[in-house]
Amino acid sequence: MDISAIKSKLNQLQSTQSTTKNFWKPEPGKQVVRIVPYKHNKDNPFIELFFHYNLGNNKTYLSPLSFGRPDPVQEFADKLKSTGDKDEWIQGKRLEPKMRTFAPVIVRGQENEGVKFWGFGKTVYQELLGVIADPDYGDITDATNGRDIMIERQTPAEAGNQYGKTTVRVKPNQTAITENGESLQTILDNQSNLTELYTEPTYDELKEVLGNYLNPSSDSEESSETSTTTSGVAASTTPTSNTGTTTTATKTENVEDAFDELFNS
């Protein structure tokens, strides 16, 4: 047994007790946060990670692509998109990992809770990068002359869509993170390493997850009597005289054959 590895894992668990402690997401309404310099990469506070959200069982998997390592799901997605079949291209696109960007922040009014990670999508990320690239704003994370960010979160009902809407507005006034030198040092020093808060699956583990996603167990098939087509639509497994069933079965077999060809040949 590797005692050092055990101790390292224990320290990690003790320093990252809960999701509530390490992550923050905006509630409906307006809140103000400040992106702070990231202890583990002082040159860039933004951390880009890739996740698989659609591999069944309502589980999220961190993609090895986040660290420049091979991802069997991405490899399979690329193969599907290269077949020339429209449905398989759609399936491949859906299988690709999606990027989520994180930034270390303190929430105004809750500074005593320390630094948390705020995760956001492409639109918010582009807006923030655009502000920082503007010479009139520059480094909004600067400890002395940075800027707070007003975040407004709308519910799906308020936004009139399925997901809701998040808008950001970087405040024009330059302010310090805090006027207290001791508090500032605590904020800069006491930060978790984001990549240690997620477990990266191995190549073989992800390959197994993908295989189970493409070939559900017989138990689940019998209980649900449905299967997934190459376009991701649930289709009845009960044989019918409809000729469309043959087409669906053929396309499903094509995807399974592609999986076998890529990983088992």
PDB file of N, CA, C and O in Angstrom, residues 24-84:
ATOM      1  N   TRP A  24     -19.618  28.021  -6.204  1.00  0.00           N
ATOM      2  CA  TRP A  24     -20.674  29.016  -6.054  1.00  0.00           C
ATOM      3  C   TRP A  24     -21.399  29.162  -7.377  1.00  0.00           C
ATOM      4  O   TRP A  24     -20.791  29.108  -8.442  1.00  0.00           O
ATOM      5  N   LYS A  25     -22.714  29.303  -7.308  1.00  0.00           N
ATOM      6  CA  LYS A  25     -23.488  29.632  -8.512  1.00  0.00           C
ATOM      7  C   LYS A  25     -24.496  30.704  -8.145  1.00  0.00           C
ATOM      8  O   LYS A  25     -25.016  30.739  -7.015  1.00  0.00           O
ATOM      9  N   PRO A  26     -24.762  31.591  -9.071  1.00  0.00           N
ATOM     10  CA  PRO A  26     -25.660  32.711  -8.772  1.00  0.00           C
ATOM     11  C   PRO A  26     -27.093  32.244  -8.541  1.00  0.00           C
ATOM     12  O   PRO A  26     -27.591  31.365  -9.240  1.00  0.00           O
ATOM     13  N   GLU A  27     -27.732  32.843  -7.561  1.00  0.00           N
ATOM     14  CA  GLU A  27     -29.147  32.613  -7.312  1.00  0.00           C
ATOM     15  C   GLU A  27     -29.947  33.610  -8.162  1.00  0.00           C
ATOM     16  O   GLU A  27     -29.412  34.604  -8.638  1.00  0.00           O
ATOM     17  N   PRO A  28     -31.239  33.348  -8.372  1.00  0.00           N
ATOM     18  CA  PRO A  28     -32.054  34.323  -9.097  1.00  0.00           C
ATOM     19  C   PRO A  28     -31.976  35.704  -8.450  1.00  0.00           C
ATOM     20  O   PRO A  28     -32.038  35.833  -7.231  1.00  0.00           O
ATOM     21  N   GLY A  29     -31.788  36.728  -9.269  1.00  0.00           N
ATOM     22  CA  GLY A  29     -31.608  38.079  -8.766  1.00  0.00           C
ATOM     23  C   GLY A  29     -30.207  38.583  -9.052  1.00  0.00           C
ATOM     24  O   GLY A  29     -29.510  38.067  -9.936  1.00  0.00           O
ATOM     25  N   LYS A  30     -29.777  39.589  -8.295  1.00  0.00           N
ATOM     26  CA  LYS A  30     -28.477  40.216  -8.525  1.00  0.00           C
ATOM     27  C   LYS A  30     -27.510  39.928  -7.373  1.00  0.00           C
ATOM     28  O   LYS A  30     -27.887  39.956  -6.210  1.00  0.00           O
ATOM     29  N   GLN A  31     -26.275  39.636  -7.742  1.00  0.00           N
ATOM     30  CA  GLN A  31     -25.203  39.421  -6.778  1.00  0.00           C
ATOM     31  C   GLN A  31     -23.921  40.048  -7.310  1.00  0.00           C
ATOM     32  O   GLN A  31     -23.787  40.244  -8.518  1.00  0.00           O
ATOM     33  N   VAL A  32     -23.002  40.333  -6.407  1.00  0.00           N
ATOM     34  CA  VAL A  32     -21.729  40.938  -6.807  1.00  0.00           C
ATOM     35  C   VAL A  32     -20.600  40.016  -6.370  1.00  0.00           C
ATOM     36  O   VAL A  32     -20.564  39.545  -5.228  1.00  0.00           O
ATOM     37  N   VAL A  33     -19.681  39.745  -7.303  1.00  0.00           N
ATOM     38  CA  VAL A  33     -18.514  38.918  -7.001  1.00  0.00           C
ATOM     39  C   VAL A  33     -17.252  39.627  -7.465  1.00  0.00           C
ATOM     40  O   VAL A  33     -17.298  40.607  -8.211  1.00  0.00           O
ATOM     41  N   ARG A  34     -16.132  39.109  -7.022  1.00  0.00           N
ATOM     42  CA  ARG A  34     -14.836  39.615  -7.481  1.00  0.00           C
ATOM     43  C   ARG A  34     -13.978  38.416  -7.865  1.00  0.00           C
ATOM     44  O   ARG A  34     -13.747  37.514  -7.051  1.00  0.00           O
ATOM     45  N   ILE A  35     -13.542  38.381  -9.116  1.00  0.00           N
ATOM     46  CA  ILE A  35     -12.585  37.353  -9.521  1.00  0.00           C
ATOM     47  C   ILE A  35     -11.234  37.711  -8.927  1.00  0.00           C
ATOM     48  O   ILE A  35     -10.768  38.847  -9.043  1.00  0.00           O
ATOM     49  N   VAL A  36     -10.614  36.740  -8.271  1.00  0.00           N
ATOM     50  CA  VAL A  36      -9.345  36.999  -7.596  1.00  0.00           C
ATOM     51  C   VAL A  36      -8.222  36.247  -8.310  1.00  0.00           C
ATOM     52  O   VAL A  36      -8.478  35.280  -9.043  1.00  0.00           O
ATOM     53  N   PRO A  37      -6.977  36.675  -8.138  1.00  0.00           N
ATOM     54  CA  PRO A  37      -5.855  35.939  -8.731  1.00  0.00           C
ATOM     55  C   PRO A  37      -5.870  34.490  -8.259  1.00  0.00           C
ATOM     56  O   PRO A  37      -6.135  34.215  -7.083  1.00  0.00           O
ATOM     57  N   TYR A  38      -5.604  33.575  -9.186  1.00  0.00           N
ATOM     58  CA  TYR A  38      -5.659  32.148  -8.874  1.00  0.00           C
ATOM     59  C   TYR A  38      -4.308  31.682  -8.352  1.00  0.00           C
ATOM     60  O   TYR A  38      -3.289  31.782  -9.043  1.00  0.00           O
ATOM     61  N   LYS A  39      -4.300  31.143  -7.163  1.00  0.00           N
ATOM     62  CA  LYS A  39      -3.059  30.723  -6.509  1.00  0.00           C
ATOM     63  C   LYS A  39      -2.277  29.716  -7.352  1.00  0.00           C
ATOM     64  O   LYS A  39      -1.041  29.746  -7.381  1.00  0.00           O
ATOM     65  N   HIS A  40      -2.983  28.834  -8.068  1.00  0.00           N
ATOM     66  CA  HIS A  40      -2.322  27.742  -8.769  1.00  0.00           C
ATOM     67  C   HIS A  40      -1.985  28.077 -10.219  1.00  0.00           C
ATOM     68  O   HIS A  40      -1.439  27.242 -10.943  1.00  0.00           O
ATOM     69  N   ASN A  41      -2.318  29.278 -10.649  1.00  0.00           N
ATOM     70  CA  ASN A  41      -1.884  29.783 -11.967  1.00  0.00           C
ATOM     71  C   ASN A  41      -2.010  31.303 -11.934  1.00  0.00           C
ATOM     72  O   ASN A  41      -3.034  31.858 -12.317  1.00  0.00           O
ATOM     73  N   LYS A  42      -0.977  31.949 -11.499  1.00  0.00           N
ATOM     74  CA  LYS A  42      -1.036  33.392 -11.295  1.00  0.00           C
ATOM     75  C   LYS A  42      -1.160  34.172 -12.611  1.00  0.00           C
ATOM     76  O   LYS A  42      -1.503  35.354 -12.594  1.00  0.00           O
ATOM     77  N   ASP A  43      -0.870  33.521 -13.749  1.00  0.00           N
ATOM     78  CA  ASP A  43      -0.947  34.202 -15.038  1.00  0.00           C
ATOM     79  C   ASP A  43      -2.364  34.229 -15.611  1.00  0.00           C
ATOM     80  O   ASP A  43      -2.667  35.045 -16.488  1.00  0.00           O
ATOM     81  N   ASN A  44      -3.225  33.348 -15.139  1.00  0.00           N
ATOM     82  CA  ASN A  44      -4.570  33.245 -15.726  1.00  0.00           C
ATOM     83  C   ASN A  44      -5.538  32.685 -14.693  1.00  0.00           C
ATOM     84  O   ASN A  44      -5.382  31.541 -14.253  1.00  0.00           O
ATOM     85  N   PRO A  45      -6.564  33.446 -14.316  1.00  0.00           N
ATOM     86  CA  PRO A  45      -7.509  32.951 -13.303  1.00  0.00           C
ATOM     87  C   PRO A  45      -8.566  32.012 -13.873  1.00  0.00           C
ATOM     88  O   PRO A  45      -9.318  31.393 -13.113  1.00  0.00           O
ATOM     89  N   PHE A  46      -8.647  31.899 -15.191  1.00  0.00           N
ATOM     90  CA  PHE A  46      -9.695  31.084 -15.807  1.00  0.00           C
ATOM     91  C   PHE A  46      -9.201  29.659 -16.036  1.00  0.00           C
ATOM     92  O   PHE A  46      -8.124  29.443 -16.596  1.00  0.00           O
ATOM     93  N   ILE A  47     -10.014  28.692 -15.621  1.00  0.00           N
ATOM     94  CA  ILE A  47      -9.670  27.285 -15.778  1.00  0.00           C
ATOM     95  C   ILE A  47     -10.697  26.642 -16.693  1.00  0.00           C
ATOM     96  O   ILE A  47     -11.890  26.616 -16.371  1.00  0.00           O
ATOM     97  N   GLU A  48     -10.259  26.133 -17.832  1.00  0.00           N
ATOM     98  CA  GLU A  48     -11.155  25.494 -18.797  1.00  0.00           C
ATOM     99  C   GLU A  48     -11.121  23.983 -18.609  1.00  0.00           C
ATOM    100  O   GLU A  48     -10.071  23.355 -18.714  1.00  0.00           O
ATOM    101  N   LEU A  49     -12.280  23.391 -18.324  1.00  0.00           N
ATOM    102  CA  LEU A  49     -12.398  21.949 -18.181  1.00  0.00           C
ATOM    103  C   LEU A  49     -13.481  21.445 -19.138  1.00  0.00           C
ATOM    104  O   LEU A  49     -14.415  22.169 -19.471  1.00  0.00           O
ATOM    105  N   PHE A  50     -13.329  20.198 -19.565  1.00  0.00           N
ATOM    106  CA  PHE A  50     -14.297  19.595 -20.484  1.00  0.00           C
ATOM    107  C   PHE A  50     -15.006  18.442 -19.782  1.00  0.00           C
ATOM    108  O   PHE A  50     -14.371  17.649 -19.075  1.00  0.00           O
ATOM    109  N   PHE A  51     -16.325  18.366 -19.993  1.00  0.00           N
ATOM    110  CA  PHE A  51     -17.136  17.358 -19.317  1.00  0.00           C
ATOM    111  C   PHE A  51     -18.052  16.641 -20.299  1.00  0.00           C
ATOM    112  O   PHE A  51     -18.516  17.217 -21.284  1.00  0.00           O
ATOM    113  N   HIS A  52     -18.334  15.372 -19.966  1.00  0.00           N
ATOM    114  CA  HIS A  52     -19.357  14.604 -20.666  1.00  0.00           C
ATOM    115  C   HIS A  52     -20.614  14.628 -19.806  1.00  0.00           C
ATOM    116  O   HIS A  52     -20.599  14.179 -18.662  1.00  0.00           O
ATOM    117  N   TYR A  53     -21.697  15.149 -20.376  1.00  0.00           N
ATOM    118  CA  TYR A  53     -22.943  15.267 -19.627  1.00  0.00           C
ATOM    119  C   TYR A  53     -24.008  14.272 -20.093  1.00  0.00           C
ATOM    120  O   TYR A  53     -25.067  14.192 -19.494  1.00  0.00           O
ATOM    121  N   ASN A  54     -23.744  13.534 -21.141  1.00  0.00           N
ATOM    122  CA  ASN A  54     -24.823  12.777 -21.789  1.00  0.00           C
ATOM    123  C   ASN A  54     -24.479  11.313 -22.016  1.00  0.00           C
ATOM    124  O   ASN A  54     -24.799  10.738 -23.045  1.00  0.00           O
ATOM    125  N   LEU A  55     -23.821  10.696 -21.034  1.00  0.00           N
ATOM    126  CA  LEU A  55     -23.447   9.294 -21.196  1.00  0.00           C
ATOM    127  C   LEU A  55     -24.303   8.349 -20.347  1.00  0.00           C
ATOM    128  O   LEU A  55     -23.875   7.254 -20.016  1.00  0.00           O
ATOM    129  N   GLY A  56     -25.484   8.800 -19.973  1.00  0.00           N
ATOM    130  CA  GLY A  56     -26.397   7.944 -19.231  1.00  0.00           C
ATOM    131  C   GLY A  56     -26.211   8.025 -17.731  1.00  0.00           C
ATOM    132  O   GLY A  56     -25.221   8.554 -17.219  1.00  0.00           O
ATOM    133  N   ASN A  57     -27.204   7.516 -16.995  1.00  0.00           N
ATOM    134  CA  ASN A  57     -27.187   7.433 -15.527  1.00  0.00           C
ATOM    135  C   ASN A  57     -27.097   8.793 -14.848  1.00  0.00           C
ATOM    136  O   ASN A  57     -26.764   8.876 -13.668  1.00  0.00           O
ATOM    137  N   ASN A  58     -27.360   9.872 -15.612  1.00  0.00           N
ATOM    138  CA  ASN A  58     -27.342  11.220 -15.039  1.00  0.00           C
ATOM    139  C   ASN A  58     -26.017  11.554 -14.363  1.00  0.00           C
ATOM    140  O   ASN A  58     -25.974  12.300 -13.388  1.00  0.00           O
ATOM    141  N   LYS A  59     -24.942  10.990 -14.878  1.00  0.00           N
ATOM    142  CA  LYS A  59     -23.619  11.248 -14.309  1.00  0.00           C
ATOM    143  C   LYS A  59     -22.832  12.182 -15.214  1.00  0.00           C
ATOM    144  O   LYS A  59     -23.011  12.202 -16.425  1.00  0.00           O
ATOM    145  N   THR A  60     -21.957  12.957 -14.591  1.00  0.00           N
ATOM    146  CA  THR A  60     -21.061  13.843 -15.332  1.00  0.00           C
ATOM    147  C   THR A  60     -19.645  13.302 -15.215  1.00  0.00           C
ATOM    148  O   THR A  60     -19.198  12.948 -14.113  1.00  0.00           O
ATOM    149  N   TYR A  61     -18.944  13.233 -16.328  1.00  0.00           N
ATOM    150  CA  TYR A  61     -17.577  12.709 -16.343  1.00  0.00           C
ATOM    151  C   TYR A  61     -16.616  13.782 -16.834  1.00  0.00           C
ATOM    152  O   TYR A  61     -16.852  14.408 -17.865  1.00  0.00           O
ATOM    153  N   LEU A  62     -15.538  13.971 -16.103  1.00  0.00           N
ATOM    154  CA  LEU A  62     -14.488  14.886 -16.529  1.00  0.00           C
ATOM    155  C   LEU A  62     -13.724  14.254 -17.691  1.00  0.00           C
ATOM    156  O   LEU A  62     -13.287  13.105 -17.605  1.00  0.00           O
ATOM    157  N   SER A  63     -13.584  14.994 -18.775  1.00  0.00           N
ATOM    158  CA  SER A  63     -12.876  14.467 -19.938  1.00  0.00           C
ATOM    159  C   SER A  63     -11.368  14.641 -19.772  1.00  0.00           C
ATOM    160  O   SER A  63     -10.899  15.711 -19.368  1.00  0.00           O
ATOM    161  N   PRO A  64     -10.591  13.607 -20.108  1.00  0.00           N
ATOM    162  CA  PRO A  64      -9.126  13.733 -20.086  1.00  0.00           C
ATOM    163  C   PRO A  64      -8.610  14.819 -21.034  1.00  0.00           C
ATOM    164  O   PRO A  64      -7.471  15.269 -20.895  1.00  0.00           O
ATOM    165  N   LEU A  65      -9.446  15.239 -21.993  1.00  0.00           N
ATOM    166  CA  LEU A  65      -9.040  16.328 -22.881  1.00  0.00           C
ATOM    167  C   LEU A  65      -8.724  17.593 -22.098  1.00  0.00           C
ATOM    168  O   LEU A  65      -7.975  18.455 -22.573  1.00  0.00           O
ATOM    169  N   SER A  66      -9.282  17.706 -20.903  1.00  0.00           N
ATOM    170  CA  SER A  66      -9.009  18.864 -20.056  1.00  0.00           C
ATOM    171  C   SER A  66      -7.521  19.019 -19.771  1.00  0.00           C
ATOM    172  O   SER A  66      -7.040  20.128 -19.511  1.00  0.00           O
ATOM    173  N   PHE A  67      -6.807  17.898 -19.838  1.00  0.00           N
ATOM    174  CA  PHE A  67      -5.374  17.904 -19.524  1.00  0.00           C
ATOM    175  C   PHE A  67      -4.537  17.467 -20.714  1.00  0.00           C
ATOM    176  O   PHE A  67      -3.378  17.077 -20.554  1.00  0.00           O
ATOM    177  N   GLY A  68      -5.143  17.504 -21.906  1.00  0.00           N
ATOM    178  CA  GLY A  68      -4.406  17.154 -23.109  1.00  0.00           C
ATOM    179  C   GLY A  68      -4.190  15.676 -23.293  1.00  0.00           C
ATOM    180  O   GLY A  68      -3.302  15.266 -24.053  1.00  0.00           O
ATOM    181  N   ARG A  69      -5.011  14.853 -22.601  1.00  0.00           N
ATOM    182  CA  ARG A  69      -4.869  13.406 -22.723  1.00  0.00           C
ATOM    183  C   ARG A  69      -5.975  12.821 -23.605  1.00  0.00           C
ATOM    184  O   ARG A  69      -7.045  13.420 -23.738  1.00  0.00           O
ATOM    185  N   PRO A  70      -5.728  11.645 -24.192  1.00  0.00           N
ATOM    186  CA  PRO A  70      -6.713  11.043 -25.094  1.00  0.00           C
ATOM    187  C   PRO A  70      -8.032  10.738 -24.384  1.00  0.00           C
ATOM    188  O   PRO A  70      -8.044  10.331 -23.218  1.00  0.00           O
ATOM    189  N   ASP A  71      -9.117  10.916 -25.104  1.00  0.00           N
ATOM    190  CA  ASP A  71     -10.456  10.642 -24.587  1.00  0.00           C
ATOM    191  C   ASP A  71     -11.145   9.701 -25.572  1.00  0.00           C
ATOM    192  O   ASP A  71     -11.388  10.073 -26.723  1.00  0.00           O
ATOM    193  N   PRO A  72     -11.475   8.468 -25.159  1.00  0.00           N
ATOM    194  CA  PRO A  72     -12.073   7.512 -26.101  1.00  0.00           C
ATOM    195  C   PRO A  72     -13.438   7.961 -26.612  1.00  0.00           C
ATOM    196  O   PRO A  72     -13.819   7.609 -27.729  1.00  0.00           O
ATOM    197  N   VAL A  73     -14.170   8.737 -25.814  1.00  0.00           N
ATOM    198  CA  VAL A  73     -15.484   9.212 -26.260  1.00  0.00           C
ATOM    199  C   VAL A  73     -15.315  10.227 -27.389  1.00  0.00           C
ATOM    200  O   VAL A  73     -16.038  10.203 -28.381  1.00  0.00           O
ATOM    201  N   GLN A  74     -14.332  11.112 -27.250  1.00  0.00           N
ATOM    202  CA  GLN A  74     -14.053  12.080 -28.305  1.00  0.00           C
ATOM    203  C   GLN A  74     -13.575  11.371 -29.569  1.00  0.00           C
ATOM    204  O   GLN A  74     -13.966  11.729 -30.685  1.00  0.00           O
ATOM    205  N   GLU A  75     -12.743  10.353 -29.403  1.00  0.00           N
ATOM    206  CA  GLU A  75     -12.259   9.602 -30.562  1.00  0.00           C
ATOM    207  C   GLU A  75     -13.421   8.942 -31.300  1.00  0.00           C
ATOM    208  O   GLU A  75     -13.484   8.944 -32.537  1.00  0.00           O
ATOM    209  N   PHE A  76     -14.361   8.394 -30.530  1.00  0.00           N
ATOM    210  CA  PHE A  76     -15.523   7.754 -31.139  1.00  0.00           C
ATOM    211  C   PHE A  76     -16.425   8.785 -31.806  1.00  0.00           C
ATOM    212  O   PHE A  76     -16.968   8.553 -32.888  1.00  0.00           O
ATOM    213  N   ALA A  77     -16.584   9.944 -31.164  1.00  0.00           N
ATOM    214  CA  ALA A  77     -17.385  11.023 -31.747  1.00  0.00           C
ATOM    215  C   ALA A  77     -16.796  11.461 -33.087  1.00  0.00           C
ATOM    216  O   ALA A  77     -17.521  11.685 -34.062  1.00  0.00           O
ATOM    217  N   ASP A  78     -15.470  11.583 -33.140  1.00  0.00           N
ATOM    218  CA  ASP A  78     -14.809  11.969 -34.391  1.00  0.00           C
ATOM    219  C   ASP A  78     -15.065  10.939 -35.483  1.00  0.00           C
ATOM    220  O   ASP A  78     -15.268  11.290 -36.656  1.00  0.00           O
ATOM    221  N   LYS A  79     -15.046   9.663 -35.086  1.00  0.00           N
ATOM    222  CA  LYS A  79     -15.273   8.604 -36.075  1.00  0.00           C
ATOM    223  C   LYS A  79     -16.695   8.674 -36.623  1.00  0.00           C
ATOM    224  O   LYS A  79     -16.915   8.537 -37.831  1.00  0.00           O
ATOM    225  N   LEU A  80     -17.678   8.903 -35.738  1.00  0.00           N
ATOM    226  CA  LEU A  80     -19.064   9.005 -36.191  1.00  0.00           C
ATOM    227  C   LEU A  80     -19.244  10.184 -37.146  1.00  0.00           C
ATOM    228  O   LEU A  80     -19.936  10.080 -38.160  1.00  0.00           O
ATOM    229  N   LYS A  81     -18.623  11.299 -36.826  1.00  0.00           N
ATOM    230  CA  LYS A  81     -18.785  12.494 -37.656  1.00  0.00           C
ATOM    231  C   LYS A  81     -18.118  12.346 -39.020  1.00  0.00           C
ATOM    232  O   LYS A  81     -18.425  13.111 -39.944  1.00  0.00           O
ATOM    233  N   SER A  82     -17.221  11.390 -39.132  1.00  0.00           N
ATOM    234  CA  SER A  82     -16.498  11.215 -40.399  1.00  0.00           C
ATOM    235  C   SER A  82     -17.169  10.222 -41.340  1.00  0.00           C
ATOM    236  O   SER A  82     -16.681   9.997 -42.449  1.00  0.00           O
ATOM    237  N   THR A  83     -18.296   9.612 -40.917  1.00  0.00           N
ATOM    238  CA  THR A  83     -18.923   8.575 -41.738  1.00  0.00           C
ATOM    239  C   THR A  83     -19.684   9.140 -42.928  1.00  0.00           C
ATOM    240  O   THR A  83     -19.973   8.413 -43.880  1.00  0.00           O
ATOM    241  N   GLY A  84     -20.085  10.414 -42.849  1.00  0.00           N
ATOM    242  CA  GLY A  84     -20.885  10.991 -43.914  1.00  0.00           C
ATOM    243  C   GLY A  84     -22.376  10.843 -43.700  1.00  0.00           C
ATOM    244  O   GLY A  84     -23.177  11.360 -44.490  1.00  0.00           O
TER     245      GLY A  84
END
